[in-house]
Amino acid sequence: PGCLRSESDDVIPLLVGFTGGQVHLIDPVHKELSRLFNEERMIDKTRVTCIKWAPGRADMFLVSHASGQLYTYLADTECPVLPPQYQVARVGEGYSHHTCKTKPLRNPIARTSINGSSINEFAFSPCGEYLATVSQ
């Protein structure tokens, strides 16, 4: 699991992923910002393998888990006790992408399954349009 810095100049939020599947968003400078995602481990119980801010977005981040799931979160949206309900948005060879059908949106707002194996790492293309994953 890792910590990453935001592109924002006024706030330096860090994302920390844990082996129990939780994700902690903190600002070590201002200390007002502290939010825990997947606190009750209802979304995914497996360890966080990679965590990154979405390119060009200071309010959205992606988290991969050992389960092979990749979740998209909005930093300003609370994570409810019960996991959101999803609907299939896209299916392709080796992957399926689901979006949250609950209104208002709940975190995580999207879930992507890739090949059903653990995602060890992921990276965005330089243009921010594509996502590469490394799995076992």
Coordinates of C-alpha atoms in Angstrom, one line a residue:
P1 CA 0.0 0.0 0.0
G2 CA 1.1 3.5 -0.5
C3 CA 0.7 7.2 0.0
L4 CA 0.4 9.7 -2.8
R5 CA 0.3 13.5 -2.9
S6 CA -2.4 15.5 -4.6
E7 CA -1.8 18.0 -7.3
S8 CA -3.5 20.7 -5.3
D9 CA -1.4 23.6 -3.9
D10 CA -3.4 24.4 -0.8
V11 CA -4.1 20.9 0.6
I12 CA -1.8 17.9 0.5
P13 CA -4.1 15.0 1.0
L14 CA -2.5 11.5 1.4
L15 CA -4.2 8.3 0.6
V16 CA -3.1 5.3 2.6
G17 CA -4.3 1.8 1.8
F18 CA -4.2 -1.0 4.5
T19 CA -3.9 -4.8 4.5
G20 CA -7.5 -5.0 5.8
G21 CA -8.9 -3.2 2.8
Q22 CA -9.5 0.2 4.4
V23 CA -8.4 3.4 2.8
H24 CA -7.6 6.5 4.9
L25 CA -7.6 10.0 3.4
I26 CA -5.7 12.5 5.5
D27 CA -4.1 15.9 5.3
P28 CA -1.0 15.9 7.5
V29 CA -0.5 19.7 7.3
H30 CA -4.0 21.0 8.1
K31 CA -5.3 18.0 10.1
E32 CA -9.0 19.0 9.4
L33 CA -9.3 16.4 6.7
S34 CA -9.5 12.8 7.8
R35 CA -11.8 10.3 6.2
L36 CA -11.9 6.5 6.3
F37 CA -13.3 4.5 3.4
N38 CA -14.3 0.9 3.6
E39 CA -14.0 1.2 7.4
E40 CA -16.3 -1.8 8.1
R41 CA -14.7 -3.8 5.3
M42 CA -18.2 -4.3 3.6
I43 CA -16.9 -3.3 0.2
D44 CA -13.7 -5.5 0.0
K45 CA -12.0 -7.4 2.8
T46 CA -8.7 -8.0 0.8
R47 CA -5.6 -5.9 1.1
V48 CA -5.1 -2.7 -0.9
T49 CA -2.5 -3.3 -3.5
C50 CA -2.3 0.1 -5.2
I51 CA -3.9 3.5 -4.8
K52 CA -3.7 6.5 -7.1
W53 CA -5.4 9.8 -7.7
A54 CA -7.3 10.0 -11.0
P55 CA -5.4 12.2 -13.5
G56 CA -6.5 15.8 -13.4
R57 CA -8.9 15.2 -10.6
A58 CA -8.2 16.2 -7.0
D59 CA -11.5 14.7 -5.9
M60 CA -11.3 11.2 -7.4
F61 CA -9.1 8.2 -6.7
L62 CA -8.8 4.5 -7.7
V63 CA -8.0 1.6 -5.4
S64 CA -7.1 -1.9 -6.4
H65 CA -7.4 -4.9 -4.1
A66 CA -5.9 -8.4 -3.9
S67 CA -9.4 -9.7 -4.9
G68 CA -8.9 -8.3 -8.4
Q69 CA -11.4 -5.5 -8.0
L70 CA -10.6 -1.9 -8.9
Y71 CA -12.8 0.7 -7.1
T72 CA -13.3 4.4 -8.0
Y73 CA -14.0 6.7 -5.0
L74 CA -15.0 10.4 -4.7
A75 CA -12.9 12.0 -2.0
D76 CA -15.8 14.2 -0.8
T77 CA -18.4 11.5 -0.6
E78 CA -18.9 9.5 2.5
C79 CA -18.6 5.7 2.5
P80 CA -21.9 4.2 3.8
V81 CA -22.0 1.2 6.1
L82 CA -23.8 -0.9 3.5
P83 CA -22.0 -1.3 0.1
P84 CA -23.8 0.4 -2.9
Q85 CA -25.7 -1.6 -5.5
Y86 CA -24.1 -1.8 -8.9
Q87 CA -25.3 -2.1 -12.5
V88 CA -23.3 -3.4 -15.4
A89 CA -22.0 -0.6 -17.6
R90 CA -19.5 -2.4 -19.8
V91 CA -18.3 -5.9 -20.4
G92 CA -15.3 -6.8 -22.4
E93 CA -12.7 -9.6 -22.8
G94 CA -11.3 -10.2 -19.4
Y95 CA -13.1 -7.3 -17.6
S96 CA -16.4 -5.9 -16.5
H97 CA -17.2 -2.4 -15.3
H98 CA -20.1 -1.6 -13.0
T99 CA -21.4 1.8 -11.9
C100 CA -23.3 2.7 -8.8
K101 CA -27.1 2.6 -9.4
T102 CA -27.9 4.1 -5.9
K103 CA -29.0 7.7 -5.9
P104 CA -27.4 9.8 -4.5
L105 CA -24.0 8.3 -5.4
R106 CA -22.3 6.3 -2.7
N107 CA -18.7 5.3 -2.5
P108 CA -17.2 3.5 -4.3
I109 CA -19.0 5.0 -7.3
A110 CA -17.7 2.3 -9.7
R111 CA -16.2 -1.2 -9.6
T112 CA -14.2 -2.9 -12.2
S113 CA -13.2 -6.6 -12.2
I114 CA -10.2 -7.5 -14.3
N115 CA -9.4 -11.2 -15.1
G116 CA -10.5 -12.3 -11.6
S117 CA -7.0 -12.3 -10.3
S118 CA -5.2 -10.0 -7.9
I119 CA -4.2 -6.6 -9.3
N120 CA -0.7 -5.8 -8.1
E121 CA -0.2 -2.4 -9.7
F122 CA -2.0 0.0 -12.1
A123 CA -0.9 3.1 -14.0
F124 CA -2.5 5.7 -16.1
S125 CA -1.3 6.5 -19.6
P126 CA 0.4 10.0 -20.0
C127 CA -2.8 11.3 -21.6
G128 CA -4.8 10.0 -18.6
E129 CA -7.3 8.2 -20.9
Y130 CA -6.0 4.6 -20.5
L131 CA -5.3 2.4 -17.6
A132 CA -2.7 -0.4 -17.5
T133 CA -2.9 -3.1 -14.9
V134 CA -0.4 -5.8 -13.6
S135 CA -1.9 -8.9 -12.2
Q136 CA -0.9 -12.5 -11.3

